[in-house]
Coordinates of C-alpha atoms in Angstrom, one line a residue:
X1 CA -7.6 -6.6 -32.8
X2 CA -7.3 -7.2 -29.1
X3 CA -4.6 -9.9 -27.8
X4 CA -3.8 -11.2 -24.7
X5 CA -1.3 -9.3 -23.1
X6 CA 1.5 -9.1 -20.2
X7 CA 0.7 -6.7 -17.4
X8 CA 3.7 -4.1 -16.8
X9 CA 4.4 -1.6 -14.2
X10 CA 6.0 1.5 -15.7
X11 CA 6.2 4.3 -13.0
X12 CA 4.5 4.9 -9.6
X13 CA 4.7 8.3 -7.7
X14 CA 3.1 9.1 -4.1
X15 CA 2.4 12.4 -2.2
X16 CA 4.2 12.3 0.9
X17 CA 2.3 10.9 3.4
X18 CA 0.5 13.5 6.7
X19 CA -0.7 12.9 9.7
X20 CA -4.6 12.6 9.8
X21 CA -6.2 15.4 12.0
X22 CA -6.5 19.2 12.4
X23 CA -2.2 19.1 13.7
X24 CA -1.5 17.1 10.3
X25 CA 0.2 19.1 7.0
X26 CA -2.8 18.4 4.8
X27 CA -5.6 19.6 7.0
X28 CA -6.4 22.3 4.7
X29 CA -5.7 20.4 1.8
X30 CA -8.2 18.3 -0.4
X31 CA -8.3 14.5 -1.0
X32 CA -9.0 14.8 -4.4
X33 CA -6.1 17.4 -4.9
X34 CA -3.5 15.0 -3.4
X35 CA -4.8 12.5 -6.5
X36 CA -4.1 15.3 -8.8
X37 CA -0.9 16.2 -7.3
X38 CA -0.1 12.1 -8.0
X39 CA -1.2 12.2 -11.2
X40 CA 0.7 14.9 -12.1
X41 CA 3.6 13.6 -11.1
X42 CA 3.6 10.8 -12.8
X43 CA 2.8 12.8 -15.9
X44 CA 5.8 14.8 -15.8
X45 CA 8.4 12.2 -15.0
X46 CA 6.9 10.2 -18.2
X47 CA 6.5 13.7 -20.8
X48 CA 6.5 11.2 -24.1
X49 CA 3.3 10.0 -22.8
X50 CA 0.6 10.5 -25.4
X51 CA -2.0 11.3 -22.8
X52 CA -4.9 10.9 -25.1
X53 CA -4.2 6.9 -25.2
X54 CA -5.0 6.1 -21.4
X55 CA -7.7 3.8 -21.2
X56 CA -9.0 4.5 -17.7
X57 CA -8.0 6.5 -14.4
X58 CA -9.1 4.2 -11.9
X59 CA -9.0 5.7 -8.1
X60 CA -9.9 4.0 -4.8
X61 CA -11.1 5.3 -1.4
X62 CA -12.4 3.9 1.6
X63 CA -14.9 6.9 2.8
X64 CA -16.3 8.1 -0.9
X65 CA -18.0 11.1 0.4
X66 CA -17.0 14.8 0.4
X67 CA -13.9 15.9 -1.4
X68 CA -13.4 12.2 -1.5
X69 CA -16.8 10.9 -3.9
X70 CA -17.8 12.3 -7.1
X71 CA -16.4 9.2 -9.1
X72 CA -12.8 9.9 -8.1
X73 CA -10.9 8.5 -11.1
X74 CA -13.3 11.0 -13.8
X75 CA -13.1 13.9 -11.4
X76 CA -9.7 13.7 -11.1
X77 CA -8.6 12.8 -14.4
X78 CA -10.2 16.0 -15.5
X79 CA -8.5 18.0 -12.8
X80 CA -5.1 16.6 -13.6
X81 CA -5.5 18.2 -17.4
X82 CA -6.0 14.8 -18.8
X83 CA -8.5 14.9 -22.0
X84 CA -11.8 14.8 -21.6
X85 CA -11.9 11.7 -23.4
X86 CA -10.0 9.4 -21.0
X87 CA -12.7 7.6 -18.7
X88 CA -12.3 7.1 -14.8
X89 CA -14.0 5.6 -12.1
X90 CA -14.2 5.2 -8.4
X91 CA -13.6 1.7 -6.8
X92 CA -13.3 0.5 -2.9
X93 CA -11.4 -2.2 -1.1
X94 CA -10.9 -0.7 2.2
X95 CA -7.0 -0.9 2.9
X96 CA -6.9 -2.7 -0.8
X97 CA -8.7 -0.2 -3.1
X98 CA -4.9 0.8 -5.0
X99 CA -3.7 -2.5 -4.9
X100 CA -7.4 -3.7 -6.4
X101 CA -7.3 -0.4 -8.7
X102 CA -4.1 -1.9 -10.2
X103 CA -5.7 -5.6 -10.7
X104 CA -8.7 -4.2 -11.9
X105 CA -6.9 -2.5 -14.6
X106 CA -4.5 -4.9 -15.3
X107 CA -7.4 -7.5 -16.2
X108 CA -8.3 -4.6 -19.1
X109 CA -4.7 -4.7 -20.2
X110 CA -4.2 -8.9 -19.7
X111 CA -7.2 -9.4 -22.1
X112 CA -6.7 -6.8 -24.9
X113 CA -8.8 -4.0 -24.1
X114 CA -6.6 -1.5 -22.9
X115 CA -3.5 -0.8 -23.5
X116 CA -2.5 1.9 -20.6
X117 CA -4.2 2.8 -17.8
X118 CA -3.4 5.3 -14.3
X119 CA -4.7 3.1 -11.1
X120 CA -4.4 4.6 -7.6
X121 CA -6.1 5.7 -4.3
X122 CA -6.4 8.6 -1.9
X123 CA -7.4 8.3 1.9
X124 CA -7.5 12.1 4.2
X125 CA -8.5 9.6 6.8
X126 CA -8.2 13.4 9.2
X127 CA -11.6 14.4 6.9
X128 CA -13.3 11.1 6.4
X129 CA -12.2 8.6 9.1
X130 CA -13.0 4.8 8.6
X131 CA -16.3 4.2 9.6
X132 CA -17.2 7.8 9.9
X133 CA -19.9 10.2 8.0
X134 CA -23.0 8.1 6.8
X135 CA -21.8 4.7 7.0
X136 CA -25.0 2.6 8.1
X137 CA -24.0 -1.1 8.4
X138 CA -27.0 -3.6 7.9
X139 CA -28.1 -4.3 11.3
X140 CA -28.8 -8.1 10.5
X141 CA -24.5 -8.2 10.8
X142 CA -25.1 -8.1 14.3
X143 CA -29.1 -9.6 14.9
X144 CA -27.7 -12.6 12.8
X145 CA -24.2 -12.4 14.3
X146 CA -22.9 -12.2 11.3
X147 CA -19.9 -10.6 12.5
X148 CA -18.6 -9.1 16.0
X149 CA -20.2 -5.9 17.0
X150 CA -16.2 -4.7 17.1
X151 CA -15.4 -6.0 13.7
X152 CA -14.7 -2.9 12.4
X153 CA -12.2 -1.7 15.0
X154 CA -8.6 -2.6 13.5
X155 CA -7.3 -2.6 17.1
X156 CA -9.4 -5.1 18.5
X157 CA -8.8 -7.3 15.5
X158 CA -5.0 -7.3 16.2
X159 CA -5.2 -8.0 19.7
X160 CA -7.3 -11.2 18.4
X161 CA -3.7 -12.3 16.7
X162 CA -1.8 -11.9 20.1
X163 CA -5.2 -14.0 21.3
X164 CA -4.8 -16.8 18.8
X165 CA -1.2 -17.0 18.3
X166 CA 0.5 -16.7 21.7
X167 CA 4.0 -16.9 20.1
X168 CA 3.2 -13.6 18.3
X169 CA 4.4 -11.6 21.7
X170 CA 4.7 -8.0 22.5
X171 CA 7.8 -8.1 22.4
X172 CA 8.3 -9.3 19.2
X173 CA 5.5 -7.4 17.7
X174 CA 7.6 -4.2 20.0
X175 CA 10.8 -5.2 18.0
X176 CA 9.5 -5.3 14.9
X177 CA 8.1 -1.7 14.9
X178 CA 11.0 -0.2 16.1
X179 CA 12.7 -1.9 13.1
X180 CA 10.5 -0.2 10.9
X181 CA 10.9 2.7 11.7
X182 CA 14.5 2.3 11.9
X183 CA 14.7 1.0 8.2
X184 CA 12.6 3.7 7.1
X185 CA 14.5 5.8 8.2
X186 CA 18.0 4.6 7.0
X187 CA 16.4 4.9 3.5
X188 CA 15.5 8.4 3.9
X189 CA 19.2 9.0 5.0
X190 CA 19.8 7.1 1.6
X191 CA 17.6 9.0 -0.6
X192 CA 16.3 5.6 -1.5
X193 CA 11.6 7.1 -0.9
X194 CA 12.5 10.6 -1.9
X195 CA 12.4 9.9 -5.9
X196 CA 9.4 8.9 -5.9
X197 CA 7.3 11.2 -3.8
X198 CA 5.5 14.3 -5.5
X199 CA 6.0 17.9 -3.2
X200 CA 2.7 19.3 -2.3
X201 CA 1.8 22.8 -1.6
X202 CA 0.5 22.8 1.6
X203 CA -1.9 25.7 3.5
X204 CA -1.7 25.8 7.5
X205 CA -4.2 26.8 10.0
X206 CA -2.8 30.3 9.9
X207 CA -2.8 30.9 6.0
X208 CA 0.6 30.2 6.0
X209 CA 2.0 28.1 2.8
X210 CA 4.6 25.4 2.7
X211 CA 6.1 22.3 1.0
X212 CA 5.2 18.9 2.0
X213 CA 7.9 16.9 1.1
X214 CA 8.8 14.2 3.8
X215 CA 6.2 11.8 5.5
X216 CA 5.2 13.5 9.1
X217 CA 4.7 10.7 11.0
X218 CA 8.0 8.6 11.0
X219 CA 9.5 8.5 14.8
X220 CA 13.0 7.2 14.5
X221 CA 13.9 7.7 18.0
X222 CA 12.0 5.3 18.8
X223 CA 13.2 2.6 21.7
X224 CA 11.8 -1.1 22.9
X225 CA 12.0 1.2 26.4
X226 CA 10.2 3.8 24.8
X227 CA 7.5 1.1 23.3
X228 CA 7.1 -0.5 26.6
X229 CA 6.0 2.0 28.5
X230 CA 2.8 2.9 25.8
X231 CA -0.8 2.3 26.6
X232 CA -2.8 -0.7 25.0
X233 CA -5.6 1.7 23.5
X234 CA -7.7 -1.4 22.1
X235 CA -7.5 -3.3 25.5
X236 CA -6.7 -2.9 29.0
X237 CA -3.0 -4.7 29.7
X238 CA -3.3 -5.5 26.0
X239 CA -0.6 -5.9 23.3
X240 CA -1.7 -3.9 20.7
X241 CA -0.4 0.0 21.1
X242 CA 0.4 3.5 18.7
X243 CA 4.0 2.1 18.5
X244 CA 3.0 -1.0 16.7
X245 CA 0.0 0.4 14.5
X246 CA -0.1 2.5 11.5
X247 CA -1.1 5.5 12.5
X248 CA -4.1 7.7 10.9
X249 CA -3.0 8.7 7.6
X250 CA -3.8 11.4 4.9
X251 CA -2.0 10.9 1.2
X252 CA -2.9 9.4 -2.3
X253 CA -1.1 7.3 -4.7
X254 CA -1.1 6.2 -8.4
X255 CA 0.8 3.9 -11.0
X256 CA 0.8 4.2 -14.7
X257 CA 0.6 0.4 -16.0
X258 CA 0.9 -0.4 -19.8
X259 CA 0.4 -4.1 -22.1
X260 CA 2.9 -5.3 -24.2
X261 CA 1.8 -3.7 -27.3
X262 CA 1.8 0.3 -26.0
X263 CA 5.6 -0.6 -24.4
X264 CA 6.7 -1.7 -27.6
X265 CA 4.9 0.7 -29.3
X266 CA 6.2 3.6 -27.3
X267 CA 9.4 2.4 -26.3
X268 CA 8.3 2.4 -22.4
X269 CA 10.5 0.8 -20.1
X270 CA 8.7 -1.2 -17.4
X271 CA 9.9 -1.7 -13.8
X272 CA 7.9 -4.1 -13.1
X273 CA 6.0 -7.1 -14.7
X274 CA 2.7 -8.8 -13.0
X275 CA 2.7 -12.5 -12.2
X276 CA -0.4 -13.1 -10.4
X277 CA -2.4 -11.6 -7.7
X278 CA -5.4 -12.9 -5.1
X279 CA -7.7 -11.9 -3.1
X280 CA -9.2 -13.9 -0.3
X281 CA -11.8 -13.7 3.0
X282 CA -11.1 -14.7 6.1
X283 CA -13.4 -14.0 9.2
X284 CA -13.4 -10.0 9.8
X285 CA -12.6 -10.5 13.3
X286 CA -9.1 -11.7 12.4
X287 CA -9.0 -9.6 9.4
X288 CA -5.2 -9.4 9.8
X289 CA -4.8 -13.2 8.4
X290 CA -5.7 -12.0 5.7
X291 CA -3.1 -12.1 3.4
X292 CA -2.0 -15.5 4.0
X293 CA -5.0 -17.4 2.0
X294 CA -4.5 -14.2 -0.7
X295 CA -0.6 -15.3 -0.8
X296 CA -1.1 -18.8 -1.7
X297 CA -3.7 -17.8 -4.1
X298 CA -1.0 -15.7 -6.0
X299 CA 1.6 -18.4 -5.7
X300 CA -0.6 -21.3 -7.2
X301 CA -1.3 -19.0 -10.0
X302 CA 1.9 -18.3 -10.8
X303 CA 3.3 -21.6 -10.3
X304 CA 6.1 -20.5 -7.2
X305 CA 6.6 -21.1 -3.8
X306 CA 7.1 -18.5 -0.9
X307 CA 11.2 -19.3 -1.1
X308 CA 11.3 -17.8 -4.7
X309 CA 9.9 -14.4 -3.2
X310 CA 13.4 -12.3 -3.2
X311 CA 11.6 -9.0 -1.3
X312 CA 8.6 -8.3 0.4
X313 CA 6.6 -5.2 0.8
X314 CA 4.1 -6.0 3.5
X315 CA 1.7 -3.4 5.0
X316 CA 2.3 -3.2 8.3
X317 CA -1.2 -2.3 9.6
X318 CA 0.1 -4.1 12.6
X319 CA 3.2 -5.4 13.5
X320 CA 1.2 -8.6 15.0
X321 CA -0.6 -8.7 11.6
X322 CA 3.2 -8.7 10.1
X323 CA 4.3 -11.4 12.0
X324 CA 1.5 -13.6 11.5
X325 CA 2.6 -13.8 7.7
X326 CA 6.0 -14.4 8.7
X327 CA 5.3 -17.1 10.9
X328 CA 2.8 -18.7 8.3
X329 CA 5.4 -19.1 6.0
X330 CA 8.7 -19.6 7.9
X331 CA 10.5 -16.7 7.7
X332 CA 12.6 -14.4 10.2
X333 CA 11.2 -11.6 12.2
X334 CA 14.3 -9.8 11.0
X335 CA 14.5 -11.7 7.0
X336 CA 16.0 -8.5 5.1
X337 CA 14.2 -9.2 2.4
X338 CA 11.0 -7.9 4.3
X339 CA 10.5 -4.2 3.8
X340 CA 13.9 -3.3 3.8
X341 CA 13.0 0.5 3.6
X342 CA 10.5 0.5 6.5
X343 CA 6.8 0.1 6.5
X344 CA 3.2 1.7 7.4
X345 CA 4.6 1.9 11.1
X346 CA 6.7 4.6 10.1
X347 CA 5.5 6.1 6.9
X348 CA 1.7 5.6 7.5
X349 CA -1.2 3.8 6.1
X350 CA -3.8 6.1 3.9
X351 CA -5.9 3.2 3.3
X352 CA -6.7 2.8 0.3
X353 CA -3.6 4.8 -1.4
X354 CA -1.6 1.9 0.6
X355 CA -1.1 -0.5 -1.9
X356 CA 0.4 1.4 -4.6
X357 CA 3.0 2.7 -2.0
X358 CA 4.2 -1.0 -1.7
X359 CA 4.7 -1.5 -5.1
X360 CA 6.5 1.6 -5.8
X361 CA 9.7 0.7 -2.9
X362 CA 9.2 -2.9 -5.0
X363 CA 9.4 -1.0 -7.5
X364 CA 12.2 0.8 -6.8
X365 CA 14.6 -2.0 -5.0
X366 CA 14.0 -4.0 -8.0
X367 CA 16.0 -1.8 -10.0
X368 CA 18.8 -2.3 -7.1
X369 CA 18.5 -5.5 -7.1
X370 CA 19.5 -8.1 -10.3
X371 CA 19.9 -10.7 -7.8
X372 CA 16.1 -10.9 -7.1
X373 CA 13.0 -12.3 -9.7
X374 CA 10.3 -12.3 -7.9
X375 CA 8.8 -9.8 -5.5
X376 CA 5.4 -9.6 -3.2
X377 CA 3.4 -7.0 -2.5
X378 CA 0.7 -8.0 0.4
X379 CA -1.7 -6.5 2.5
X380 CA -4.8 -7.5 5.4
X381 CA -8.2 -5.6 4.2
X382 CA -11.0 -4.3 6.8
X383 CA -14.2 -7.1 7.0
X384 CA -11.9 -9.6 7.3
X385 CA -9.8 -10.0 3.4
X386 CA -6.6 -9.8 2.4
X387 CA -4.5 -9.2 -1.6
X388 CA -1.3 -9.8 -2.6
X389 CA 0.7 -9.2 -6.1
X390 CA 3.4 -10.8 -7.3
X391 CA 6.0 -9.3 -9.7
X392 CA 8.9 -10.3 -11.5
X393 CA 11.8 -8.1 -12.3
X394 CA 13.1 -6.7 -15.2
X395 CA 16.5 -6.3 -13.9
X396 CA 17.1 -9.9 -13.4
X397 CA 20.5 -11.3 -14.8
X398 CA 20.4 -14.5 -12.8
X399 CA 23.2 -13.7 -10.9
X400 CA 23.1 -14.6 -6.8
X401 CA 24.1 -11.1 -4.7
X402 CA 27.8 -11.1 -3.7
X403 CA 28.4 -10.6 -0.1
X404 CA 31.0 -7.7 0.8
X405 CA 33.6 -7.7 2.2

């Protein structure tokens, strides 16, 4: 009989994430391969995993076309060995289809009706750009004005923060991507990302084979000199520039999550429990806000306030978009409890795999951290939304951090 059940987050795994384009490592690679290569991963780090009890494969992408359609989650359940009597399904949130794959499932698991379930997302954003292929927006978006004709370009939308918060300088938003990229790659040096990321086979242009096993686009040499001197792509004498976007991204994600019952049951060990999560719009011009209305959704629902957030994984779409958060809700350009590994300016931001990378580092600094309960996993969405998870900590003794010496 079907109870209502606790939401928990047993194990999350990532391909390393390639630079979109014919110069990137997965060029010659499939999107729905890179879900398989997830999948397996997972698989294989969890072998007492009776595979014939998941529920559902879940799998989002932005562009579902090509290598990338075909009802990802059944397609690549199938190709992942799982049997043919697990279900999956295709879903799409732009930037938030993993981070909405894992909500949708976890509603399954919250009300009794499944009791595990695989939820990720792919984006080879060099194969299937946003906004490319056959997408035909409704032309009454733009006869009604609806929205801006330039809605859809993330750039522009950024440079609209700059525009409306003036405090939100370059200068800051220069700092802050240098910082991520600095903290991304001081955890590398640490072997903190490595763990969890899944080597892919990878083919290049002259039929040579290799091992993806790093993400290609991190630039840790990179200066506030360096960023200065960078053009404003979006806008001329803008603010907005390649040092603090995401760049293009290819790579896929997934997370096994499980209800009470099957981690009893199977003696599973969670590294993460689910709170609350929300989802809100905002106008698509200033998509980037996004997150802020989604954040205080998932606060009221769980009862906290932003203080009792310990960490913070925040895609960094844009630095600007970043610090609008931050500013929102009081906190420090430089709080170390926001992405303290790095971010999407270093590591990259494959749509809609994005939100199951930021629960994985939760994920994983959660189990290096007793001190902290509660952790947030946020994001802006494309069309103007944003999502954000909250998680609590299984690791959590109670005990405040003691500073070193």
């Amino acid at each position: 009989m079907a109870e209502i059940s606790d939401v928990y987050f047993i194990d999350g795994m990532r391909t390393p994430f390639g630079r979109a384009g014919e110069k990137g490592m997965y060029w010659n690679t499939r999107a729905d391969d890179l879900v398989v290569k997830a999948i397996r991963g997972v698989i294989e780090r969890n072998p007492d995993l009776p595979l014939d009890r998941i529920d559902d494969v879940a799998i989002a992408a932005t562009t579902q076309q090509g290598d990338q359609g075909l009802t990802l989650g059944r397609t690549a359940a199938i190709l992942a060995g799982l049997p043919q009597s697990v279900p999956g399904f295709a879903i799409d949130r732009m930037c938030a289809g993993a981070m909405t794959s894992v909500t949708t499932m976890a509603g399954s698991i919250g009300i009794g009706m499944y009791d595990l379930a695989l939820a990720g997302g792919v984006e080879h954003m060099g194969r299937h750009p946003l906004g490319g292929g056959d997408t035909d927006p409704n032309p009454r978006f733009l006869t009604e004005k609806l929205v801006s004709a330039d809605a859809l370009n993330m750039g522009i939308t950024a440079e609209r923060l700059h525009d409306r918060f003036p405090v939100l300088t370059k200068e800051r938003a220069d700092r802050f991507g240098m910082r991520s990229q600095q903290k991304a790659q001081a955890a590398y040096d640490a072997g903190k990302l490595q763990p969890d990321l899944v080597p892919v086979a990878v083919k290049s242009a002259d039929g040579a084979w290799g091992l993806a096993t790093e993400d290609e686009g991190r630039r840790p040499e990179t200066t506030m000199e360096g960023l200065a001197q960078l053009k404003t792509p979006f806008r001329p004498h803008g603010r907005v520039t390649a040092g603090t976007s995401s760049p293009l991204t290819d790579g896929a994600t997934i997370s096994l999550l499980a209800g009470s019952r099957a981690v009893k049951e199977l003696g599973l060990t969670p590294k993460m429990r689910m709170v609350s999560f929300g989802f809100a719009g905002v106008q698509p011009e200033v998509m980037g806000i996004g997150p802020i209305p989604s954040t205080e959704k998932a606060l009221a629902k769980a009862g906290l306030t932003i203080d009792d957030i310990g960490l913070f994984e925040l895609n960094e779409a844009f630095a600007v978009q970043v610090l609008s958060l931050l500013d929102h809700f009081g906190i420090d350009d430089d709080d170390p409890r926001v992405n303290p590994w790095g971010g999407a300016i270093a590591v990259g931001h494959p749509l809609a795999a994005s939100g199951v990378r930021l629960m994985i580092q939760l994920a994983a600094q959660f189990a290096e951290r007793p001190d902290v309960r509660y952790g947030l996993t946020a994001m802006c969405v494309g069309l103007g939304q944003g999502g954000s998870v909250i998680w609590e900590n299984p690791h959590y003794t109670g005990k405040k951090k003691t500073a070193k010496k």
